[in-house]
Structures are given as structure tokens and as C-alpha cells.
Short mmCIF file of N, CA, C and O in Angstrom, two decimals:
data_model
loop_
_atom_site.label_atom_id
_atom_site.label_comp_id
_atom_site.label_asym_id
_atom_site.label_seq_id
_atom_site.Cartn_x
_atom_site.Cartn_y
_atom_site.Cartn_z
N MET Y 922 35.35 82.41 69.20
CA MET Y 922 35.61 81.31 70.11
C MET Y 922 36.61 81.78 71.17
O MET Y 922 37.63 82.37 70.83
N LYS Y 923 36.31 81.52 72.40
CA LYS Y 923 37.20 81.88 73.49
C LYS Y 923 38.45 81.00 73.44
O LYS Y 923 38.42 79.87 72.96
N ARG Y 924 39.54 81.54 73.97
CA ARG Y 924 40.81 80.82 73.93
C ARG Y 924 40.75 79.53 74.74
O ARG Y 924 41.29 78.51 74.31
N LEU Y 925 40.10 79.57 75.87
CA LEU Y 925 40.00 78.36 76.70
C LEU Y 925 39.22 77.26 75.98
O LEU Y 925 39.61 76.09 76.01
N HIS Y 926 38.14 77.63 75.30
CA HIS Y 926 37.40 76.65 74.51
C HIS Y 926 38.25 76.12 73.37
O HIS Y 926 38.20 74.92 73.06
N PHE Y 927 39.04 76.99 72.75
CA PHE Y 927 39.93 76.55 71.69
C PHE Y 927 40.93 75.52 72.21
O PHE Y 927 41.16 74.49 71.56
N ILE Y 928 41.50 75.77 73.36
CA ILE Y 928 42.47 74.83 73.93
C ILE Y 928 41.78 73.50 74.26
O ILE Y 928 42.32 72.42 73.98
N TYR Y 929 40.58 73.56 74.82
CA TYR Y 929 39.85 72.34 75.16
C TYR Y 929 39.49 71.51 73.94
O TYR Y 929 39.41 70.29 74.01
N TYR Y 930 39.24 72.14 72.81
CA TYR Y 930 38.91 71.41 71.59
C TYR Y 930 40.16 71.03 70.80
O TYR Y 930 40.27 69.90 70.33
N ALA Y 931 41.09 71.95 70.64
CA ALA Y 931 42.22 71.72 69.75
C ALA Y 931 43.25 70.75 70.32
O ALA Y 931 43.82 69.96 69.57
N ALA Y 932 43.50 70.80 71.61
CA ALA Y 932 44.53 69.93 72.19
C ALA Y 932 44.19 68.44 72.01
O ALA Y 932 45.02 67.68 71.48
N PRO Y 933 42.99 67.99 72.41
CA PRO Y 933 42.70 66.57 72.19
C PRO Y 933 42.60 66.19 70.71
O PRO Y 933 42.98 65.09 70.32
N LEU Y 934 42.09 67.10 69.89
CA LEU Y 934 42.00 66.80 68.46
C LEU Y 934 43.38 66.68 67.82
O LEU Y 934 43.60 65.83 66.96
N THR Y 935 44.31 67.51 68.26
CA THR Y 935 45.67 67.44 67.73
C THR Y 935 46.33 66.12 68.12
O THR Y 935 46.97 65.47 67.29
N VAL Y 936 46.19 65.75 69.37
CA VAL Y 936 46.75 64.47 69.82
C VAL Y 936 46.09 63.32 69.08
O VAL Y 936 46.77 62.38 68.64
N ALA Y 937 44.78 63.37 68.92
CA ALA Y 937 44.08 62.31 68.20
C ALA Y 937 44.52 62.23 66.74
O ALA Y 937 44.73 61.13 66.22
N LEU Y 938 44.69 63.37 66.10
CA LEU Y 938 45.13 63.37 64.69
C LEU Y 938 46.54 62.82 64.55
O LEU Y 938 46.86 62.19 63.54
N ASN Y 939 47.38 63.04 65.52
CA ASN Y 939 48.76 62.57 65.42
C ASN Y 939 48.96 61.15 65.92
O ASN Y 939 50.06 60.61 65.76
N THR Y 940 47.95 60.53 66.54
CA THR Y 940 48.13 59.17 67.06
C THR Y 940 47.14 58.15 66.52
O THR Y 940 47.54 57.06 66.15
N LEU Y 941 45.85 58.48 66.50
CA LEU Y 941 44.83 57.49 66.13
C LEU Y 941 45.01 56.89 64.74
O LEU Y 941 44.92 55.67 64.59
N PRO Y 942 45.26 57.67 63.70
CA PRO Y 942 45.43 57.04 62.38
C PRO Y 942 46.60 56.07 62.32
O PRO Y 942 46.56 55.09 61.58
N GLY Y 943 47.63 56.29 63.12
CA GLY Y 943 48.78 55.39 63.14
C GLY Y 943 48.45 54.03 63.71
O GLY Y 943 49.17 53.06 63.47
N MET Y 944 47.38 53.94 64.48
CA MET Y 944 46.98 52.67 65.07
C MET Y 944 46.11 51.84 64.13
O MET Y 944 45.83 50.68 64.41
N LEU Y 945 45.66 52.45 63.06
CA LEU Y 945 44.77 51.78 62.13
C LEU Y 945 45.52 51.48 60.84
O LEU Y 945 46.61 51.97 60.59
N GLY Y 946 44.91 50.70 60.02
CA GLY Y 946 45.51 50.38 58.73
C GLY Y 946 44.51 50.49 57.60
O GLY Y 946 43.30 50.54 57.81
N GLY Y 947 45.04 50.56 56.40
CA GLY Y 947 44.21 50.57 55.21
C GLY Y 947 43.32 51.79 55.09
O GLY Y 947 43.72 52.91 55.37
N ILE Y 948 42.09 51.53 54.67
CA ILE Y 948 41.16 52.62 54.41
C ILE Y 948 40.73 53.33 55.68
O ILE Y 948 40.40 54.52 55.66
N TRP Y 949 40.74 52.62 56.82
CA TRP Y 949 40.34 53.25 58.08
C TRP Y 949 41.33 54.34 58.48
O TRP Y 949 40.94 55.33 59.09
N ARG Y 950 42.58 54.17 58.14
CA ARG Y 950 43.57 55.22 58.41
C ARG Y 950 43.22 56.49 57.66
O ARG Y 950 43.29 57.59 58.20
N VAL Y 951 42.82 56.35 56.42
CA VAL Y 951 42.45 57.51 55.60
C VAL Y 951 41.18 58.16 56.13
O VAL Y 951 41.10 59.39 56.26
N VAL Y 952 40.18 57.35 56.46
CA VAL Y 952 38.90 57.88 56.94
C VAL Y 952 39.08 58.65 58.24
O VAL Y 952 38.60 59.78 58.39
N VAL Y 953 39.79 58.06 59.20
CA VAL Y 953 40.00 58.72 60.49
C VAL Y 953 40.84 59.98 60.32
O VAL Y 953 40.56 61.01 60.95
N THR Y 954 41.85 59.93 59.47
CA THR Y 954 42.68 61.11 59.22
C THR Y 954 41.84 62.25 58.65
O THR Y 954 41.95 63.39 59.12
N VAL Y 955 41.02 61.96 57.68
CA VAL Y 955 40.21 63.00 57.04
C VAL Y 955 39.20 63.59 58.02
O VAL Y 955 39.04 64.82 58.10
N VAL Y 956 38.54 62.76 58.79
CA VAL Y 956 37.52 63.26 59.72
C VAL Y 956 38.17 64.12 60.81
O VAL Y 956 37.71 65.24 61.08
N LEU Y 957 39.23 63.63 61.43
CA LEU Y 957 39.89 64.40 62.48
C LEU Y 957 40.50 65.69 61.93
O LEU Y 957 40.47 66.73 62.59
N ALA Y 958 41.06 65.61 60.73
CA ALA Y 958 41.66 66.81 60.13
C ALA Y 958 40.61 67.87 59.84
O ALA Y 958 40.84 69.06 60.08
N LEU Y 959 39.46 67.47 59.34
CA LEU Y 959 38.40 68.44 59.06
C LEU Y 959 37.89 69.10 60.34
O LEU Y 959 37.67 70.32 60.37
N VAL Y 960 37.73 68.32 61.39
CA VAL Y 960 37.24 68.90 62.64
C VAL Y 960 38.29 69.85 63.23
O VAL Y 960 37.96 70.96 63.64
N LEU Y 961 39.55 69.43 63.25
CA LEU Y 961 40.62 70.29 63.77
C LEU Y 961 40.78 71.54 62.92
O LEU Y 961 40.95 72.64 63.45
N TRP Y 962 40.69 71.39 61.62
CA TRP Y 962 40.78 72.56 60.74
C TRP Y 962 39.66 73.55 61.06
O TRP Y 962 39.89 74.75 61.12
N GLY Y 963 38.46 73.05 61.26
CA GLY Y 963 37.34 73.92 61.60
C GLY Y 963 37.55 74.67 62.90
O GLY Y 963 37.28 75.87 63.00
N VAL Y 964 38.07 73.99 63.91
CA VAL Y 964 38.32 74.64 65.20
C VAL Y 964 39.39 75.72 65.05
O VAL Y 964 39.21 76.84 65.56
N VAL Y 965 40.48 75.43 64.36
CA VAL Y 965 41.54 76.42 64.18
C VAL Y 965 41.04 77.58 63.32
O VAL Y 965 41.33 78.74 63.60
N TRP Y 966 40.25 77.28 62.30
CA TRP Y 966 39.72 78.35 61.44
C TRP Y 966 38.85 79.31 62.24
O TRP Y 966 38.97 80.52 62.12
N VAL Y 967 37.97 78.76 63.07
CA VAL Y 967 37.08 79.61 63.86
C VAL Y 967 37.90 80.47 64.83
O VAL Y 967 37.63 81.66 65.00
N ARG Y 968 38.91 79.88 65.46
CA ARG Y 968 39.73 80.67 66.39
C ARG Y 968 40.51 81.77 65.67
O ARG Y 968 40.58 82.90 66.16
N LEU Y 969 41.08 81.46 64.51
CA LEU Y 969 41.80 82.50 63.77
C LEU Y 969 40.85 83.59 63.28
O LEU Y 969 41.20 84.76 63.24
N PHE Y 970 39.64 83.20 62.92
CA PHE Y 970 38.65 84.17 62.50
C PHE Y 970 38.23 85.06 63.67
O PHE Y 970 38.00 86.25 63.51
N THR Y 971 38.17 84.48 64.87
CA THR Y 971 37.74 85.22 66.05
C THR Y 971 38.79 86.19 66.54
O THR Y 971 38.49 87.35 66.83
N ASN Y 972 40.05 85.73 66.64
CA ASN Y 972 41.05 86.62 67.25
C ASN Y 972 41.72 87.56 66.24
O ASN Y 972 42.39 88.49 66.63
N LYS Y 973 41.55 87.31 64.96
CA LYS Y 973 42.02 88.21 63.89
C LYS Y 973 43.52 88.51 63.97
O LYS Y 973 43.97 89.56 63.55
N LYS Y 974 44.31 87.56 64.49
CA LYS Y 974 45.77 87.72 64.54
C LYS Y 974 46.42 87.17 63.28
O LYS Y 974 47.59 87.41 63.03
N LEU Y 975 45.66 86.40 62.51
CA LEU Y 975 46.16 85.81 61.28
C LEU Y 975 44.94 85.48 60.42
O LEU Y 975 43.86 85.22 60.96
N ARG Y 976 45.12 85.51 59.13
CA ARG Y 976 43.99 85.20 58.25
C ARG Y 976 43.55 83.76 58.45
O ARG Y 976 44.37 82.86 58.57
N PRO Y 977 42.26 83.51 58.52
CA PRO Y 977 41.76 82.15 58.80
C PRO Y 977 42.12 81.14 57.72
O PRO Y 977 42.11 79.94 57.99
N GLU Y 978 42.46 81.60 56.53
CA GLU Y 978 42.82 80.66 55.46
C GLU Y 978 44.08 79.87 55.79
O GLU Y 978 44.31 78.80 55.25
N PHE Y 979 44.90 80.40 56.69
CA PHE Y 979 46.13 79.71 57.07
C PHE Y 979 45.86 78.51 57.97
O PHE Y 979 46.79 77.76 58.29
N ALA Y 980 44.64 78.30 58.40
CA ALA Y 980 44.31 77.17 59.27
C ALA Y 980 44.60 75.84 58.61
O ALA Y 980 44.90 74.86 59.30
N ILE Y 981 44.55 75.78 57.30
CA ILE Y 981 44.84 74.53 56.60
C ILE Y 981 46.27 74.07 56.85
O ILE Y 981 46.56 72.87 56.87
N LEU Y 982 47.18 75.01 57.08
CA LEU Y 982 48.57 74.65 57.33
C LEU Y 982 48.76 73.97 58.68
O LEU Y 982 49.77 73.30 58.90
N SER Y 983 47.81 74.12 59.59
CA SER Y 983 47.95 73.48 60.89
C SER Y 983 47.69 71.97 60.83
O SER Y 983 48.13 71.23 61.70
N ILE Y 984 46.98 71.51 59.81
CA ILE Y 984 46.69 70.08 59.70
C ILE Y 984 47.45 69.41 58.56
O ILE Y 984 47.41 68.20 58.44
N LEU Y 985 48.15 70.16 57.76
CA LEU Y 985 48.81 69.61 56.58
C LEU Y 985 49.88 68.57 56.89
O LEU Y 985 49.88 67.50 56.26
N PRO Y 986 50.80 68.79 57.83
CA PRO Y 986 51.86 67.78 58.04
C PRO Y 986 51.36 66.41 58.47
O PRO Y 986 51.76 65.41 57.85
N PRO Y 987 50.50 66.29 59.49
CA PRO Y 987 50.07 64.93 59.83
C PRO Y 987 49.23 64.29 58.74
O PRO Y 987 49.30 63.08 58.52
N CYS Y 988 48.43 65.10 58.03
CA CYS Y 988 47.62 64.54 56.94
C CYS Y 988 48.51 63.98 55.83
O CYS Y 988 48.28 62.87 55.34
N CYS Y 989 49.51 64.74 55.45
CA CYS Y 989 50.43 64.27 54.42
C CYS Y 989 51.12 62.98 54.85
O CYS Y 989 51.27 62.04 54.07
N TYR Y 990 51.56 62.94 56.09
CA TYR Y 990 52.27 61.76 56.59
C TYR Y 990 51.39 60.52 56.54
O TYR Y 990 51.81 59.48 56.04
N TYR Y 991 50.17 60.61 57.06
CA TYR Y 991 49.32 59.43 57.10
C TYR Y 991 48.81 59.03 55.73
O TYR Y 991 48.66 57.85 55.44
N LEU Y 992 48.55 60.00 54.88
CA LEU Y 992 48.10 59.66 53.54
C LEU Y 992 49.22 59.06 52.70
O LEU Y 992 49.00 58.17 51.90
N MET Y 993 50.46 59.52 52.92
CA MET Y 993 51.59 58.92 52.21
C MET Y 993 51.90 57.53 52.74
O MET Y 993 52.42 56.70 52.00
N SER Y 994 51.60 57.25 53.99
CA SER Y 994 51.89 55.92 54.54
C SER Y 994 50.99 54.85 53.94
O SER Y 994 51.33 53.67 53.98
N VAL Y 995 49.86 55.26 53.39
CA VAL Y 995 48.95 54.30 52.76
C VAL Y 995 49.41 53.98 51.34
O VAL Y 995 49.12 52.91 50.82
N LEU Y 996 50.16 54.88 50.73
CA LEU Y 996 50.59 54.70 49.35
C LEU Y 996 51.66 53.62 49.22
O LEU Y 996 52.19 53.12 50.21
N SER Y 997 52.01 53.30 48.02
CA SER Y 997 52.98 52.23 47.76
C SER Y 997 54.38 52.61 48.25
O SER Y 997 54.72 53.79 48.35
N PRO Y 998 55.21 51.62 48.55
CA PRO Y 998 56.57 51.90 49.04
C PRO Y 998 57.43 52.68 48.04
O PRO Y 998 58.29 53.46 48.44
N GLU Y 999 57.21 52.48 46.75
CA GLU Y 999 57.99 53.22 45.75
C GLU Y 999 57.71 54.71 45.84
O GLU Y 999 58.62 55.54 45.72
N PHE Y 1000 56.45 55.05 46.06
CA PHE Y 1000 56.08 56.46 46.18
C PHE Y 1000 56.64 57.06 47.46
O PHE Y 1000 57.08 58.20 47.48
N ARG Y 1001 56.63 56.28 48.54
CA ARG Y 1001 57.17 56.76 49.81
C ARG Y 1001 58.68 56.98 49.74
O ARG Y 1001 59.21 57.83 50.44
N ASN Y 1002 59.38 56.21 48.93
CA ASN Y 1002 60.83 56.36 48.83
C ASN Y 1002 61.23 57.72 48.28
O ASN Y 1002 62.31 58.21 48.57
N ILE Y 1003 60.37 58.33 47.50
CA ILE Y 1003 60.64 59.66 46.97
C ILE Y 1003 60.78 60.66 48.13
O ILE Y 1003 61.61 61.56 48.10
N PHE Y 1004 59.99 60.48 49.16
CA PHE Y 1004 59.94 61.44 50.26
C PHE Y 1004 61.04 61.24 51.29
O PHE Y 1004 61.08 61.95 52.29
N THR Y 1005 61.94 60.30 51.08
CA THR Y 1005 63.07 60.14 52.00
C THR Y 1005 64.27 60.96 51.57
O THR Y 1005 65.27 60.98 52.27
N SER Y 1006 64.18 61.65 50.45
CA SER Y 1006 65.29 62.49 50.01
C SER Y 1006 65.42 63.71 50.93
O SER Y 1006 64.45 64.14 51.54
N PRO Y 1007 66.64 64.26 51.04
CA PRO Y 1007 66.83 65.39 51.96
C PRO Y 1007 65.96 66.60 51.65
O PRO Y 1007 65.50 67.28 52.56
N GLY Y 1008 65.71 66.88 50.39
CA GLY Y 1008 64.87 68.02 50.04
C GLY Y 1008 63.46 67.89 50.56
O GLY Y 1008 62.91 68.83 51.14
N TRP Y 1009 62.86 66.72 50.38
CA TRP Y 1009 61.51 66.51 50.87
C TRP Y 1009 61.47 66.45 52.39
O TRP Y 1009 60.49 66.89 53.00
N GLN Y 1010 62.52 65.93 53.02
CA GLN Y 1010 62.55 65.90 54.48
C GLN Y 1010 62.69 67.31 55.05
O GLN Y 1010 62.09 67.62 56.08
N ASN Y 1011 63.45 68.17 54.39
CA ASN Y 1011 63.52 69.56 54.82
C ASN Y 1011 62.18 70.26 54.65
O ASN Y 1011 61.76 71.04 55.51
N PHE Y 1012 61.50 69.98 53.55
CA PHE Y 1012 60.18 70.55 53.33
C PHE Y 1012 59.20 70.07 54.41
O PHE Y 1012 58.40 70.86 54.92
N ASN Y 1013 59.29 68.80 54.79
CA ASN Y 1013 58.45 68.26 55.86
C ASN Y 1013 58.74 68.97 57.18
O ASN Y 1013 57.82 69.31 57.93
N PHE Y 1014 60.01 69.24 57.46
CA PHE Y 1014 60.37 69.95 58.68
C PHE Y 1014 59.77 71.36 58.69
O PHE Y 1014 59.21 71.79 59.70
N PHE Y 1015 59.85 72.05 57.57
CA PHE Y 1015 59.29 73.41 57.51
C PHE Y 1015 57.76 73.39 57.58
O PHE Y 1015 57.15 74.32 58.12
N LEU Y 1016 57.14 72.35 57.06
CA LEU Y 1016 55.68 72.22 57.23
C LEU Y 1016 55.32 72.08 58.70
O LEU Y 1016 54.36 72.70 59.16
N TRP Y 1017 56.09 71.31 59.45
CA TRP Y 1017 55.82 71.17 60.89
C TRP Y 1017 56.07 72.49 61.60
O TRP Y 1017 55.32 72.86 62.51
N LEU Y 1018 57.11 73.23 61.22
CA LEU Y 1018 57.36 74.53 61.85
C LEU Y 1018 56.22 75.50 61.58
O LEU Y 1018 55.80 76.24 62.47
N VAL Y 1019 55.71 75.51 60.37
CA VAL Y 1019 54.58 76.39 60.03
C VAL Y 1019 53.34 75.97 60.82
O VAL Y 1019 52.59 76.81 61.30
N SER Y 1020 53.14 74.67 60.98
CA SER Y 1020 52.01 74.18 61.76
C SER Y 1020 52.11 74.65 63.22
O SER Y 1020 51.11 75.07 63.81
N ILE Y 1021 53.30 74.60 63.77
CA ILE Y 1021 53.52 75.09 65.14
C ILE Y 1021 53.24 76.59 65.21
O ILE Y 1021 52.58 77.08 66.14
N PHE Y 1022 53.72 77.33 64.24
CA PHE Y 1022 53.53 78.78 64.20
C PHE Y 1022 52.04 79.13 64.13
O PHE Y 1022 51.57 80.02 64.86
N ILE Y 1023 51.30 78.44 63.30
CA ILE Y 1023 49.86 78.71 63.16
C ILE Y 1023 49.14 78.40 64.47
O ILE Y 1023 48.27 79.16 64.92
N SER Y 1024 49.52 77.32 65.11
CA SER Y 1024 48.88 76.96 66.38
C SER Y 1024 49.16 77.99 67.46
O SER Y 1024 48.27 78.32 68.26
N ILE Y 1025 50.37 78.51 67.49
CA ILE Y 1025 50.70 79.54 68.49
C ILE Y 1025 49.98 80.84 68.18
O ILE Y 1025 49.49 81.52 69.08
N ARG Y 1026 49.88 81.20 66.91
CA ARG Y 1026 49.13 82.41 66.55
C ARG Y 1026 47.66 82.29 66.93
O ARG Y 1026 47.02 83.27 67.30
N ALA Y 1027 47.12 81.10 66.83
CA ALA Y 1027 45.73 80.90 67.24
C ALA Y 1027 45.56 81.03 68.75
O ALA Y 1027 44.47 81.33 69.22
N LEU Y 1028 46.63 80.82 69.50
CA LEU Y 1028 46.57 80.94 70.96
C LEU Y 1028 46.67 82.38 71.45
O LEU Y 1028 46.44 82.64 72.63
N LEU Y 1029 47.03 83.30 70.56
CA LEU Y 1029 47.15 84.69 71.00
C LEU Y 1029 45.81 85.20 71.52
O LEU Y 1029 44.76 84.91 70.95
N PRO Y 1030 45.84 85.95 72.61
CA PRO Y 1030 44.58 86.39 73.21
C PRO Y 1030 43.95 87.56 72.48
O PRO Y 1030 44.65 88.37 71.85
N THR Y 1031 42.66 87.66 72.57
CA THR Y 1031 41.96 88.84 72.10
C THR Y 1031 42.05 89.89 73.21
O THR Y 1031 42.41 89.57 74.34
N PRO Y 1032 41.74 91.15 72.92
CA PRO Y 1032 41.80 92.16 73.98
C PRO Y 1032 40.89 91.86 75.18
O PRO Y 1032 41.18 92.27 76.29
N LYS Y 1033 39.82 91.14 74.97
CA LYS Y 1033 38.93 90.79 76.08
C LYS Y 1033 39.51 89.69 76.97
O LYS Y 1033 39.14 89.57 78.13
N GLU Y 1034 40.41 88.87 76.40
CA GLU Y 1034 40.92 87.72 77.14
C GLU Y 1034 42.14 88.06 78.01
O GLU Y 1034 42.36 87.41 79.02
N HIS Y 1035 42.93 89.02 77.58
CA HIS Y 1035 44.13 89.36 78.35
C HIS Y 1035 44.46 90.83 78.13
O HIS Y 1035 44.58 91.29 77.00
N GLN Y 1036 44.64 91.53 79.22
CA GLN Y 1036 45.04 92.93 79.16
C GLN Y 1036 46.51 93.01 79.54
O GLN Y 1036 46.96 92.36 80.45
N GLY Y 1037 47.26 93.81 78.82
CA GLY Y 1037 48.67 94.00 79.15
C GLY Y 1037 49.59 93.33 78.15
O GLY Y 1037 49.21 92.99 77.03
N ARG Y 1038 50.82 93.14 78.58
CA ARG Y 1038 51.85 92.58 77.71
C ARG Y 1038 51.69 91.08 77.54
O ARG Y 1038 51.25 90.39 78.45
N LEU Y 1039 52.10 90.58 76.37
CA LEU Y 1039 52.04 89.15 76.13
C LEU Y 1039 53.06 88.39 76.97
O LEU Y 1039 52.90 87.20 77.23
N ALA Y 1040 54.12 89.08 77.41
CA ALA Y 1040 55.14 88.43 78.22
C ALA Y 1040 54.60 88.03 79.59
O ALA Y 1040 55.20 87.19 80.26
N THR Y 1041 53.49 88.59 80.00
CA THR Y 1041 52.89 88.22 81.28
C THR Y 1041 51.70 87.29 81.13
O THR Y 1041 51.05 86.96 82.12
N ASP Y 1042 51.41 86.87 79.91
CA ASP Y 1042 50.29 85.96 79.66
C ASP Y 1042 50.76 84.52 79.88
O ASP Y 1042 51.38 83.91 79.01
N SER Y 1043 50.46 83.98 81.04
CA SER Y 1043 50.96 82.65 81.40
C SER Y 1043 50.35 81.54 80.54
O SER Y 1043 51.02 80.55 80.25
N VAL Y 1044 49.12 81.70 80.12
CA VAL Y 1044 48.49 80.68 79.27
C VAL Y 1044 49.20 80.60 77.93
O VAL Y 1044 49.51 79.51 77.43
N LEU Y 1045 49.49 81.74 77.32
CA LEU Y 1045 50.19 81.76 76.04
C LEU Y 1045 51.59 81.17 76.17
O LEU Y 1045 52.00 80.36 75.32
N ILE Y 1046 52.30 81.53 77.21
CA ILE Y 1046 53.67 81.02 77.39
C ILE Y 1046 53.65 79.50 77.58
O ILE Y 1046 54.40 78.77 76.91
N PHE Y 1047 52.81 79.02 78.48
CA PHE Y 1047 52.75 77.58 78.76
C PHE Y 1047 52.31 76.78 77.54
O PHE Y 1047 52.93 75.78 77.18
N MET Y 1048 51.25 77.22 76.88
CA MET Y 1048 50.75 76.49 75.72
C MET Y 1048 51.69 76.59 74.52
O MET Y 1048 51.78 75.66 73.72
N SER Y 1049 52.44 77.68 74.41
CA SER Y 1049 53.42 77.80 73.34
C SER Y 1049 54.56 76.80 73.52
O SER Y 1049 55.02 76.19 72.56
N ILE Y 1050 54.99 76.63 74.76
CA ILE Y 1050 56.05 75.66 75.03
C ILE Y 1050 55.56 74.24 74.74
O ILE Y 1050 56.24 73.46 74.06
N ILE Y 1051 54.36 73.92 75.20
CA ILE Y 1051 53.81 72.59 74.95
C ILE Y 1051 53.60 72.35 73.45
O ILE Y 1051 53.92 71.29 72.93
N THR Y 1052 53.08 73.34 72.76
CA THR Y 1052 52.83 73.21 71.32
C THR Y 1052 54.13 73.01 70.56
O THR Y 1052 54.21 72.17 69.65
N THR Y 1053 55.16 73.77 70.90
CA THR Y 1053 56.44 73.66 70.20
C THR Y 1053 57.08 72.29 70.44
O THR Y 1053 57.52 71.64 69.50
N VAL Y 1054 57.12 71.87 71.67
CA VAL Y 1054 57.74 70.57 71.98
C VAL Y 1054 56.95 69.44 71.34
O VAL Y 1054 57.54 68.54 70.73
N TYR Y 1055 55.64 69.48 71.44
CA TYR Y 1055 54.83 68.42 70.85
C TYR Y 1055 54.97 68.39 69.33
O TYR Y 1055 55.05 67.33 68.72
N GLY Y 1056 54.99 69.56 68.71
CA GLY Y 1056 55.16 69.61 67.26
C GLY Y 1056 56.50 69.05 66.81
O GLY Y 1056 56.59 68.32 65.82
N LEU Y 1057 57.55 69.36 67.53
CA LEU Y 1057 58.88 68.84 67.18
C LEU Y 1057 58.97 67.34 67.42
O LEU Y 1057 59.62 66.62 66.65
N VAL Y 1058 58.32 66.85 68.46
CA VAL Y 1058 58.30 65.40 68.70
C VAL Y 1058 57.52 64.69 67.59
O VAL Y 1058 57.94 63.63 67.11
N CYS Y 1059 56.42 65.26 67.16
CA CYS Y 1059 55.66 64.68 66.06
C CYS Y 1059 56.47 64.69 64.78
O CYS Y 1059 56.46 63.71 64.01
N TRP Y 1060 57.18 65.77 64.51
CA TRP Y 1060 58.04 65.81 63.32
C TRP Y 1060 59.11 64.73 63.41
O TRP Y 1060 59.37 64.04 62.43
N ALA Y 1061 59.73 64.59 64.58
CA ALA Y 1061 60.78 63.59 64.74
C ALA Y 1061 60.22 62.17 64.51
O ALA Y 1061 60.89 61.32 63.93
N GLY Y 1062 59.00 61.94 64.96
CA GLY Y 1062 58.38 60.64 64.74
C GLY Y 1062 58.11 60.37 63.28
O GLY Y 1062 58.33 59.26 62.79
N THR Y 1063 57.65 61.37 62.57
CA THR Y 1063 57.40 61.17 61.14
C THR Y 1063 58.72 61.06 60.38
O THR Y 1063 58.83 60.27 59.45
N HIS Y 1064 59.72 61.79 60.79
CA HIS Y 1064 61.03 61.73 60.13
C HIS Y 1064 61.65 60.36 60.33
O HIS Y 1064 62.15 59.74 59.38
N ALA Y 1065 61.62 59.85 61.56
CA ALA Y 1065 62.19 58.52 61.83
C ALA Y 1065 61.43 57.43 61.10
O ALA Y 1065 62.02 56.46 60.65
N SER Y 1066 60.13 57.59 60.97
CA SER Y 1066 59.33 56.59 60.28
C SER Y 1066 59.63 56.57 58.79
O SER Y 1066 59.62 55.53 58.17
N PHE Y 1067 59.89 57.75 58.21
CA PHE Y 1067 60.22 57.79 56.78
C PHE Y 1067 61.57 57.14 56.52
O PHE Y 1067 61.77 56.51 55.50
N ILE Y 1068 62.52 57.31 57.42
CA ILE Y 1068 63.87 56.77 57.22
C ILE Y 1068 63.85 55.24 57.25
O ILE Y 1068 64.53 54.59 56.50
N ASN Y 1069 63.05 54.68 58.17
CA ASN Y 1069 63.03 53.20 58.32
C ASN Y 1069 62.36 52.56 57.18
O ASN Y 1069 61.53 52.54 56.60
#
């Protein structure tokens, strides 16, 4: 999969996975989360398989944080209270960091897509900044929601 196609597919799917299930309730939240997560996982898996910068099995880590958040929001309040402890919140933060890392690794160019140093690859630099900021904002949203 070409990097430009990956960006065209993954960017809207990531935004949809992080926003659409929050607008729904009950079983529809679970259904939409699962469908969007499977499609996004497939896109990331294909890109990691294509560029060979990371093993494609790590693609599951790119969808794990939002899936966990939305699936836990459907569960009972007693179960959710367990995840407000500092240990689980730190684990949630590291899950988001790993998700950001996997997304950036998927953006690395193949030799056909970019010749030369990565420091001169404007697409990688721009998308890495957007991915990092968006991932941290999503983490902050899930963190604030767990606290309330």
C-alpha cells in the first residue's frame, strides 16, 4: 500500500474511531467500535506489511486504546472505577504512546516513496506532528472522562 493511500484511509478512520462511538450509546457503541477498529487494523496491518519497518502483528496496538476506552464505557460503573487508579491510568497513557509510535512507523516511506534522509521527508514530519498531537489529545480526553 502506498503511503498516500494509507494516509487517505487511516486518517479518517482514526478520527471516526475516536469520535463516532462516543456519540452512540449501548450496543451501537460496541458495534461501531468493533467495525471501525477492524477496518483501521486492516489498513495499518497492510501498510506495516508493505513497508517492512515493523512487524505487521503490532498493528493491533494502534487500535487498542480507543477500543478499550469505548468498551469499558459500556460496562458497569463499578468496573470502570477500577480503571481510575493511577496504575491503570499510567498503563492507558503508555498504550496511547505505543499507538502513536505504531502509527508513525507505518508512515515511514519505502525506498520507492522517498529517496534520501528522513529529515527531509516533509510528509513524514508533518504527519508525525499531527499524529502525536492528535494521539495526546485523544488520551487526554479519555483520561478526563475516566476521572469524571
